[in-house]
mmCIF file of C-alpha atoms in Angstrom:
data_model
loop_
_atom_site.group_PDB
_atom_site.id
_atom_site.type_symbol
_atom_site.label_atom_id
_atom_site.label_comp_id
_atom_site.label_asym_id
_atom_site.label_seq_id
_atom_site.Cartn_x
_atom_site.Cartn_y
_atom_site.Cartn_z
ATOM 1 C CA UNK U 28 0.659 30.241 -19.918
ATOM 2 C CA UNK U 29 -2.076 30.663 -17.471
ATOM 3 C CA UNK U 30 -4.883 33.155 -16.820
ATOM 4 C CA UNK U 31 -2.126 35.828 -15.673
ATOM 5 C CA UNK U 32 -1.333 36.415 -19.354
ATOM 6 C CA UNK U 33 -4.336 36.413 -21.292
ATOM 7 C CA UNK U 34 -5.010 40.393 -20.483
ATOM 8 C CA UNK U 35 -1.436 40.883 -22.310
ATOM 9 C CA UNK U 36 -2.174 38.209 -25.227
ATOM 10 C CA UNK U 37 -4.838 40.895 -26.985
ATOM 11 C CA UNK U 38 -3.280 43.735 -26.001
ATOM 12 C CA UNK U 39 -1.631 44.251 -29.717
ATOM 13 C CA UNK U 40 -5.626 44.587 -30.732
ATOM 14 C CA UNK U 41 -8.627 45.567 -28.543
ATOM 15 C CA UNK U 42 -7.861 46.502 -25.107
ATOM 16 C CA UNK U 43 -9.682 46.174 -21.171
ATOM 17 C CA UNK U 44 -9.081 49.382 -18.887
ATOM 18 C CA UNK U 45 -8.064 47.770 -15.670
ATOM 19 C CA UNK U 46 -8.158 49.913 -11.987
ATOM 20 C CA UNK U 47 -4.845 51.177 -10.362
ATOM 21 C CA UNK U 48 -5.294 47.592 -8.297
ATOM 22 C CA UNK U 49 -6.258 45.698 -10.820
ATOM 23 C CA UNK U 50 -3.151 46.823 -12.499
ATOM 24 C CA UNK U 51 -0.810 46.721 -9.381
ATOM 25 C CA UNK U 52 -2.452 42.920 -8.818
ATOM 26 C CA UNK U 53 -1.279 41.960 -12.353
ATOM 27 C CA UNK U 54 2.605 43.106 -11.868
ATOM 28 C CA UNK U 55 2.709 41.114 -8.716
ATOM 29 C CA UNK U 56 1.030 37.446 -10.144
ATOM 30 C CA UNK U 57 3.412 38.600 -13.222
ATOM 31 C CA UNK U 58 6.444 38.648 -10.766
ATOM 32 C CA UNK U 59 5.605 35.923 -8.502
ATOM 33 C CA UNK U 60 5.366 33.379 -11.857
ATOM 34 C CA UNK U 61 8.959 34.270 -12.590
ATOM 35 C CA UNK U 62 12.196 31.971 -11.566
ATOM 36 C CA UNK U 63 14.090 34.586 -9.818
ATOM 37 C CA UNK U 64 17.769 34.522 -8.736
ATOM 38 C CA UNK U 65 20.165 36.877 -7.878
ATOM 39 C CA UNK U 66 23.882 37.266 -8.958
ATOM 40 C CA UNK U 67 26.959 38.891 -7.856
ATOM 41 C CA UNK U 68 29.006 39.230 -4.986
ATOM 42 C CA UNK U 69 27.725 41.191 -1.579
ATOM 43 C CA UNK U 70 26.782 44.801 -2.580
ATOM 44 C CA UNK U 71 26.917 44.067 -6.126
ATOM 45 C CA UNK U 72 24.017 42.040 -6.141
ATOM 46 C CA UNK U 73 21.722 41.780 -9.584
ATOM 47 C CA UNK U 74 18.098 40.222 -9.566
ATOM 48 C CA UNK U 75 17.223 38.408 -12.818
ATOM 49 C CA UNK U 76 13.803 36.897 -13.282
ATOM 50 C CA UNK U 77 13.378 34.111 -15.808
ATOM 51 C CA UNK U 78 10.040 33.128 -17.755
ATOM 52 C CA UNK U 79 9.626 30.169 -20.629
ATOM 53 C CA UNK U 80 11.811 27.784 -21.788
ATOM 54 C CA UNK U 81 14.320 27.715 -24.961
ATOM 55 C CA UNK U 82 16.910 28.975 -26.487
ATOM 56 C CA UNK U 83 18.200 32.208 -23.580
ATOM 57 C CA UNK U 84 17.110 35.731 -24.773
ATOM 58 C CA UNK U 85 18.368 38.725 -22.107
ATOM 59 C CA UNK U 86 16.140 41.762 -22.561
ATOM 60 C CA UNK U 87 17.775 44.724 -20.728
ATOM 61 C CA UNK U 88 15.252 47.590 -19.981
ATOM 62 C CA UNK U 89 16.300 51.047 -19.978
ATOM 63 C CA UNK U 90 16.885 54.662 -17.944
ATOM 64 C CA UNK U 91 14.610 54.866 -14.895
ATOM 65 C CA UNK U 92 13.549 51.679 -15.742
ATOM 66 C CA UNK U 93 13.323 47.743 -14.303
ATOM 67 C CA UNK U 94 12.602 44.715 -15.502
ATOM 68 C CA UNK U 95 9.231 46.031 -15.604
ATOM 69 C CA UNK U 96 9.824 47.655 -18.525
ATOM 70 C CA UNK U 97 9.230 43.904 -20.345
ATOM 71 C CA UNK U 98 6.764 43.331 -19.318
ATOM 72 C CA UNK U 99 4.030 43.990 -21.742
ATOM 73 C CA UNK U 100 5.595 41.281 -24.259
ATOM 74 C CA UNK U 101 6.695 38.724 -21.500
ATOM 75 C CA UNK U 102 3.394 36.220 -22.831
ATOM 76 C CA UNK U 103 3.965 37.040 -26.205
ATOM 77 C CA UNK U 104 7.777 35.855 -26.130
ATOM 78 C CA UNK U 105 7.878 33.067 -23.457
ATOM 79 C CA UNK U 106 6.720 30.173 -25.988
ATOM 80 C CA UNK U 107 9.820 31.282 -28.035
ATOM 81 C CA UNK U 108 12.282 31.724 -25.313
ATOM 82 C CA UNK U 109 13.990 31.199 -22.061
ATOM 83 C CA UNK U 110 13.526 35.136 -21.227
ATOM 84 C CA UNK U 111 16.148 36.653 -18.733
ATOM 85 C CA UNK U 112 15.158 40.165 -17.487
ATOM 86 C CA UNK U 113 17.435 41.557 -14.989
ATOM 87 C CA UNK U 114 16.901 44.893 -13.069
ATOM 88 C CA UNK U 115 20.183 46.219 -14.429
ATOM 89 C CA UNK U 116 22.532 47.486 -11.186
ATOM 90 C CA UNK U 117 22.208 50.680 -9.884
ATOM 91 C CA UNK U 118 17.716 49.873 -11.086
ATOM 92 C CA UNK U 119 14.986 48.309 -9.493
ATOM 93 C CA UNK U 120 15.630 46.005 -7.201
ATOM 94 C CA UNK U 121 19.593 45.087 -8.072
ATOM 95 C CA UNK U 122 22.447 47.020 -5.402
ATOM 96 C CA UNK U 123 23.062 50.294 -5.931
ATOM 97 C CA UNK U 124 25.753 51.194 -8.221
ATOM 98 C CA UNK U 125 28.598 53.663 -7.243
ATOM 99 C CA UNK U 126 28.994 57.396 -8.602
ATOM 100 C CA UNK U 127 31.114 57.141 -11.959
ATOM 101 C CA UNK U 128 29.976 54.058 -13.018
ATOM 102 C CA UNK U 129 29.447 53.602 -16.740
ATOM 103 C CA UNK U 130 27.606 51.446 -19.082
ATOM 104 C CA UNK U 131 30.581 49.501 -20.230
ATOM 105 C CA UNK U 132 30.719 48.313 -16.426
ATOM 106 C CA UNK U 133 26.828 47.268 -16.457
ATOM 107 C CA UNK U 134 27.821 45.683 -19.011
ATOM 108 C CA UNK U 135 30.907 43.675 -17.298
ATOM 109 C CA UNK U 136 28.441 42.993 -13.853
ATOM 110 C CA UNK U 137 25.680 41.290 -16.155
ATOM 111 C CA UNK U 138 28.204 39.334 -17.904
ATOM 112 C CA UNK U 139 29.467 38.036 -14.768
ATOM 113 C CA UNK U 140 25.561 37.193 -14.076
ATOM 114 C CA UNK U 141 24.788 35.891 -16.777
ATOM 115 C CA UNK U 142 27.901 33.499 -16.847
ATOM 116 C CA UNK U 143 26.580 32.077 -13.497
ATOM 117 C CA UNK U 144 23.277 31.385 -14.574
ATOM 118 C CA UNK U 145 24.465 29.610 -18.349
ATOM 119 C CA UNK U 146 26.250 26.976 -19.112
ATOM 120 C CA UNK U 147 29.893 27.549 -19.866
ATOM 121 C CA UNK U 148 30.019 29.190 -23.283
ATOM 122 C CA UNK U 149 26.507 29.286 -23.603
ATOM 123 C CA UNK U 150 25.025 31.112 -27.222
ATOM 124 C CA UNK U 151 22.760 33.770 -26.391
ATOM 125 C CA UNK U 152 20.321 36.382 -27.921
ATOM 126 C CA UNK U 153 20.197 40.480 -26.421
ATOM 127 C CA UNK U 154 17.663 42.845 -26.842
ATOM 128 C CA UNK U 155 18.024 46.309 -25.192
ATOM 129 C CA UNK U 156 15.603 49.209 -24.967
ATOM 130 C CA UNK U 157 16.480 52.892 -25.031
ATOM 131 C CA UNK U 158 19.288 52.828 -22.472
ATOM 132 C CA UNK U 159 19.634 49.336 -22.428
ATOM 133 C CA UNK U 160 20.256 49.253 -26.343
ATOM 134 C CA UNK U 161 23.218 50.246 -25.364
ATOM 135 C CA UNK U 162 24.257 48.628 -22.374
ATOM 136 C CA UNK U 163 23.016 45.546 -24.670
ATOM 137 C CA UNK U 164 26.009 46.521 -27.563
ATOM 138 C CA UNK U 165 28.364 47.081 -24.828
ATOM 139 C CA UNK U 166 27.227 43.289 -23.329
ATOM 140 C CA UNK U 167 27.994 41.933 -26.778
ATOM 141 C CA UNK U 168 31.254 43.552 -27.422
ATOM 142 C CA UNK U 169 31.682 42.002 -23.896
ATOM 143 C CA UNK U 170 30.507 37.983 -24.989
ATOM 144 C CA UNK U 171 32.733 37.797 -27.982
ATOM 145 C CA UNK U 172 31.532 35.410 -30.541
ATOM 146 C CA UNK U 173 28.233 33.898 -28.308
ATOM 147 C CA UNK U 174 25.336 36.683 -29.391
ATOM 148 C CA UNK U 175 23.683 35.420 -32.352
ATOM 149 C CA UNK U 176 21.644 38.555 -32.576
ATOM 150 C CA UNK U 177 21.339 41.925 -30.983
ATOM 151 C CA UNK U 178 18.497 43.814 -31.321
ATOM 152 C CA UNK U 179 17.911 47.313 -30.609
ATOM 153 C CA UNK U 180 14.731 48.533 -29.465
ATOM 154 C CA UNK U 181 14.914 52.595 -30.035
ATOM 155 C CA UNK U 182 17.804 51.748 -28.791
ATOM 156 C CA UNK U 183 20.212 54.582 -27.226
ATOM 157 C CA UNK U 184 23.845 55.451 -27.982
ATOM 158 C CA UNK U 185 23.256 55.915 -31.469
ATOM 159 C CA UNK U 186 23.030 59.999 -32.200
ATOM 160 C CA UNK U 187 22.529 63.061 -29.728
ATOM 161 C CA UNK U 188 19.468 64.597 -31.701
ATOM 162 C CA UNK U 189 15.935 64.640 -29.833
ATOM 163 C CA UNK U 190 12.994 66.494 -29.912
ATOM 164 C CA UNK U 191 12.493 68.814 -26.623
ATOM 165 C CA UNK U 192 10.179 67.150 -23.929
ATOM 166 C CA UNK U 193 7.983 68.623 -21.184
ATOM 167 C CA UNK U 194 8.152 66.668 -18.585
ATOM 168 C CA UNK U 195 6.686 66.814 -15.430
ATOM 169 C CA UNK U 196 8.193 66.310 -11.687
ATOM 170 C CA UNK U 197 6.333 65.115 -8.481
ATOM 171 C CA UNK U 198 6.622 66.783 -4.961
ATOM 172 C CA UNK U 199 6.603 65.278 -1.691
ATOM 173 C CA UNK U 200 2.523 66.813 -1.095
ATOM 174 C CA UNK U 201 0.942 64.874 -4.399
ATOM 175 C CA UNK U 202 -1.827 62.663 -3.516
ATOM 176 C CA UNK U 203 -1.589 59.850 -5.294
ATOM 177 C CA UNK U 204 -4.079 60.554 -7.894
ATOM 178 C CA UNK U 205 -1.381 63.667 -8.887
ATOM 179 C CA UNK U 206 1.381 61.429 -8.841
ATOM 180 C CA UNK U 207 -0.888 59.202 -11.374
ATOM 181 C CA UNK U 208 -1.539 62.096 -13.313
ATOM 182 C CA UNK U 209 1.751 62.994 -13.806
ATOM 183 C CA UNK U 210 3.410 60.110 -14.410
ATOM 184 C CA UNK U 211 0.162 59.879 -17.041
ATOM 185 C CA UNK U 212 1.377 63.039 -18.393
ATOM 186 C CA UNK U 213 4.886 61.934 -18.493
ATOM 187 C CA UNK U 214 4.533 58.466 -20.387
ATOM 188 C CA UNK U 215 2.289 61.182 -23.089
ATOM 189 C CA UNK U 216 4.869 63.210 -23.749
ATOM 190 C CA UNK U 217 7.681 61.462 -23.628
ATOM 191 C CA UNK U 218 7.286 57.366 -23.991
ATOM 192 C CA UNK U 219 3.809 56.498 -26.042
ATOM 193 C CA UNK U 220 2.202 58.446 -28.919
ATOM 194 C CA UNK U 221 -1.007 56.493 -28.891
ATOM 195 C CA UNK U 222 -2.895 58.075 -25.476
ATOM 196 C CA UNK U 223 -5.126 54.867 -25.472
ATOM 197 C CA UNK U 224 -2.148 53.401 -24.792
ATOM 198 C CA UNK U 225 -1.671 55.037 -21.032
ATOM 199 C CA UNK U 226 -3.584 53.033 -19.715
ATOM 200 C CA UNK U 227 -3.555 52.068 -15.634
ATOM 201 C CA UNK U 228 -1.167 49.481 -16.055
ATOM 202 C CA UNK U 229 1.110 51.882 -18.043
ATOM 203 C CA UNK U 230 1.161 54.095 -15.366
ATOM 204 C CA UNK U 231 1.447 51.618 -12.474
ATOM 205 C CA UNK U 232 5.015 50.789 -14.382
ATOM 206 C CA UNK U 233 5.599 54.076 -14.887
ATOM 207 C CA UNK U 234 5.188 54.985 -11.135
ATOM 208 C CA UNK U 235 7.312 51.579 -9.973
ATOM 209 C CA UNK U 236 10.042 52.342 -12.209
ATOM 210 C CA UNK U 237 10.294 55.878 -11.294
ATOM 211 C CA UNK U 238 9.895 55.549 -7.604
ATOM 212 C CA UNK U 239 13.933 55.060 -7.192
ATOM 213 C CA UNK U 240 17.033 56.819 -8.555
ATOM 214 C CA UNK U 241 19.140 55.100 -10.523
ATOM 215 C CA UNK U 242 22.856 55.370 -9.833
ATOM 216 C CA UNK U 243 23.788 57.042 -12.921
ATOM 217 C CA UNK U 244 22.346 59.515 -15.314
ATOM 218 C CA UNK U 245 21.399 57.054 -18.213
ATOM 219 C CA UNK U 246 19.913 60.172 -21.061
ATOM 220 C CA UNK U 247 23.981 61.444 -21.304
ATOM 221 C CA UNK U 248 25.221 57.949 -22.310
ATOM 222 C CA UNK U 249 21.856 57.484 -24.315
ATOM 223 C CA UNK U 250 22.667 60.618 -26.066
ATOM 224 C CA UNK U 251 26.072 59.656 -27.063
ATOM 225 C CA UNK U 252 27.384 57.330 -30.887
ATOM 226 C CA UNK U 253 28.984 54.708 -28.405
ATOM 227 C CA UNK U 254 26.426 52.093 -29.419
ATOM 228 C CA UNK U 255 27.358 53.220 -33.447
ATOM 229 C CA UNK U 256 30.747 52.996 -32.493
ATOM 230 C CA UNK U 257 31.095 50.062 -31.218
ATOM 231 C CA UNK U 258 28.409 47.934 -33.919
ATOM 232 C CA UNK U 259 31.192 47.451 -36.784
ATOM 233 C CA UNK U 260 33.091 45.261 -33.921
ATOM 234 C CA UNK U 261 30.220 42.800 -33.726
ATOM 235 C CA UNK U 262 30.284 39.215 -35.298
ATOM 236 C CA UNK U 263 26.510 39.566 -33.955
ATOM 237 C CA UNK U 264 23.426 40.681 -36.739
ATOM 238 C CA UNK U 265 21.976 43.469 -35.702
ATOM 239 C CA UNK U 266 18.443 43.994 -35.913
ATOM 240 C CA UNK U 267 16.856 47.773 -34.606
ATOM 241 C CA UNK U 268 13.682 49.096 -34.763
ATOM 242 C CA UNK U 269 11.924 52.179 -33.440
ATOM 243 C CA UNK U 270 8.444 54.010 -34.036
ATOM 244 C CA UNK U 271 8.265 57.060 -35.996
ATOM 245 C CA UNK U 272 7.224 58.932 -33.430
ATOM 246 C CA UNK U 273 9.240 58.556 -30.855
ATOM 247 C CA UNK U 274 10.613 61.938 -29.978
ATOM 248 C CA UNK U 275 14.579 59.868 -28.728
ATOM 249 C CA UNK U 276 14.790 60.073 -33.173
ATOM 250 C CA UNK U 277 11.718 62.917 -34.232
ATOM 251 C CA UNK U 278 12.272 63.436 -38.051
ATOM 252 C CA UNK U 279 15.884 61.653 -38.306
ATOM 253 C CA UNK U 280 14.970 58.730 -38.125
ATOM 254 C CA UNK U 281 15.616 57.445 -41.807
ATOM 255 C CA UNK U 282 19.439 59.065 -40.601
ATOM 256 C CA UNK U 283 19.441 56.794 -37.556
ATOM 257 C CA UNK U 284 18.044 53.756 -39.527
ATOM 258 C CA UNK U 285 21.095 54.284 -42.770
ATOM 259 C CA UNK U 286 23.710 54.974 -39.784
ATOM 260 C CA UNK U 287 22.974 51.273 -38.038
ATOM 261 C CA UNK U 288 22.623 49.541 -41.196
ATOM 262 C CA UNK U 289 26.237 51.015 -42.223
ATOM 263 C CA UNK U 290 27.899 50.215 -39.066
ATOM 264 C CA UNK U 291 26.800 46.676 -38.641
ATOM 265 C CA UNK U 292 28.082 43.711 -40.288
ATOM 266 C CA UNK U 293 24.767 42.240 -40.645
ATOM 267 C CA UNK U 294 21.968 44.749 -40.394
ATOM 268 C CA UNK U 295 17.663 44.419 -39.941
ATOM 269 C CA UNK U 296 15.833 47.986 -39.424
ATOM 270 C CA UNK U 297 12.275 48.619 -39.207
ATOM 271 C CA UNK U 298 10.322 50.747 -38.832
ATOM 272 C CA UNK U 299 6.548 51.340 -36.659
ATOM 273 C CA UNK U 300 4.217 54.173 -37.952
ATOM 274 C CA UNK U 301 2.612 56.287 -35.525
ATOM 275 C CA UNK U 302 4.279 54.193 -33.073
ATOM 276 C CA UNK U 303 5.831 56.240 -29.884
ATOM 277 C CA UNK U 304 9.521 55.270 -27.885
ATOM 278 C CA UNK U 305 7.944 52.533 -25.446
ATOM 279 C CA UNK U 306 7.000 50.101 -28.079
ATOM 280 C CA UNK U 307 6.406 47.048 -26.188
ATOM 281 C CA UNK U 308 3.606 48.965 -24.184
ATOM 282 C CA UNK U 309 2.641 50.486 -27.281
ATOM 283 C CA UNK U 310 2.615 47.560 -30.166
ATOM 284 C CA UNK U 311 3.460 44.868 -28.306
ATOM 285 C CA UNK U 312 2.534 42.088 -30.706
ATOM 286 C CA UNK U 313 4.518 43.949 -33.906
ATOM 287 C CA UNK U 314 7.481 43.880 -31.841
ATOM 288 C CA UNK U 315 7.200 40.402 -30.378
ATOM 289 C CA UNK U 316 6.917 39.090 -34.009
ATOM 290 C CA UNK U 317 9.749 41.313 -35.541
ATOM 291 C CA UNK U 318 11.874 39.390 -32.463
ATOM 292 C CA UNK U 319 11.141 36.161 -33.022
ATOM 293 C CA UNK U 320 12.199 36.729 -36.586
ATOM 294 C CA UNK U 321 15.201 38.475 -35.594
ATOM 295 C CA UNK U 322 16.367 35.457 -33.271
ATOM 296 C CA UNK U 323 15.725 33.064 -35.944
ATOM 297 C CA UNK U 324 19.199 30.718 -35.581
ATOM 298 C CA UNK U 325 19.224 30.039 -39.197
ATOM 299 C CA UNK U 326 18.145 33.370 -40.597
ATOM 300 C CA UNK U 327 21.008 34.317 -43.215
ATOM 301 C CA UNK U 328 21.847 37.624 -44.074
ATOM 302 C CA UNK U 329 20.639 39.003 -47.276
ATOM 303 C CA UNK U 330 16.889 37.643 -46.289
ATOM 304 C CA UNK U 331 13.732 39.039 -45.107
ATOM 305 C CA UNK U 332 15.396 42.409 -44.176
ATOM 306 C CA UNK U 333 18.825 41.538 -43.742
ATOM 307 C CA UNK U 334 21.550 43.771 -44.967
ATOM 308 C CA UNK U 335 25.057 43.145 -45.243
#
């Protein structure tokens, strides 16, 4: 996997504070390793990166996000998988999306992608994080019959109830150690519970990711049961998982975790202790292994978690 990876291979254990370069440095040898291609007609344009070879897993990221958001468990899962991140439209560095648009037509514009990228009829695994979670259920409503799992990570669309946050906006006369401070402060309250956590890479993402509006406003449709809604129409398992304190669930989270494994046809839930909304950043090998065992092609329901 290369020298490029080896700061994210202990990162589930002891960590190395890296410098504001160092950091930025890492994101770019991260980005310039990936396959990249784009998809989509002009103005509609989508760029996916690809890492490792093997069966296709599409991890969406989520609101204010990029592909970015992935990136702490990119070394951990590329042995496993033929990864395909996209910056979702209207995010990063995908077109810009039009006022009105909705997650069901993400959805539709990465299906499209992803159809010119596979094999006709290819089988494929999702994983979606906050937002994404459920752009992901909408994608596999979408690709009838070829998901083999969907996971959810603290996945949105599944219940309106959050804990207040104080959050933090920059202004146009921050220097940039402000702007670091902030989006610091912001990652705190809002996306990690560990603070050793926010570390500079953490905020590095933080600052990339926030640097451009996305087209729509993601924390309505995040707040919404379309995700619930939509999980009893699945042939796809279902696997979530979210940390206990992640402030998207605060203290309903046994509610959220009885609510998926009702709707679902084939259910996994689990759950991280002390463990904040951002939890590839946070515990990035727990969740790398509780994906690989989720994407398992033979793992039946009734096993190891399952619930039917």
């Amino acid at each position: 996997m290369g020298a490029w990876c080896r700061r994210r291979d202990h990162r589930g254990g002891a960590r190395t504070a890296v410098t504001p370069p160092e950091a930025a440095a890492f994101i770019d040898i991260a980005d310039a390793r990936a396959t990249r291609s784009l998809t989509g007609t002009a103005g509609e344009e989508i760029v996916w990166r690809r890492f490792g070879h093997g069966p296709p897993l599409v991890l969406l990221h989520g609101g204010f996000g990029s592909w970015l958001h992935w990136l702490p468990v990119v070394a951990l899962l590329e042995p496993h998988f033929q990864l395909m991140i996209p910056d979702m439209p209207g995010f990063g560095g995908s077109a810009p999306i039009p006022v009105g648009t909705t997650p069901g037509r993400l959805a539709e514009q990465l299906a499209a992608g992803l159809d010119a990228l596979l094999p006709s009829g290819s089988r494929l695994d999702l994983a979606g994080f906050s937002f994404g979670g459920l752009v992901a259920t909408h994608l596999a409503k979408r690709l009838d019959g070829r998901v083999g799992t969907l996971a959810l990570v603290a996945g949105g669309g599944l219940g309106a109830e959050r804990d207040p946050v104080d959050l933090r906006g920059r202004r146009p006369d921050m220097s940039e150690d402000e702007r670091r401070e902030v989006a610091a402060h912001n990652l705190r309250a809002f996306m990690i519970a560990d603070a050793t956590r926010v570390d500079a890479l953490a905020v590095e993402i933080q600052q990339r990711n926030t640097s451009r509006r996305p087209g729509l406003v993601s924390r309505d449709f995040s707040r919404s049961r379309t995700a619930l809604a939509l999980l009893p129409e699945l042939d796809a398992r279902v696997a979530a998982i979210w940390g206990t304190q992640d402030p998207t669930v605060g203290g309903r989270l046994a509610d959220r975790r009885r609510a998926v494994e009702a709707a679902a046809r084939s259910a996994m839930t689990a759950e991280l202790p002390g463990c904040g909304h951002w939890i590839m950043q946070e515990r990035p090998a727990e969740l790398a292994a509780f994906l690989i065992d989720a994407m398992k092609p033979d793992q039946p329901a009734g096993q190891k978690g399952w619930n039917t």
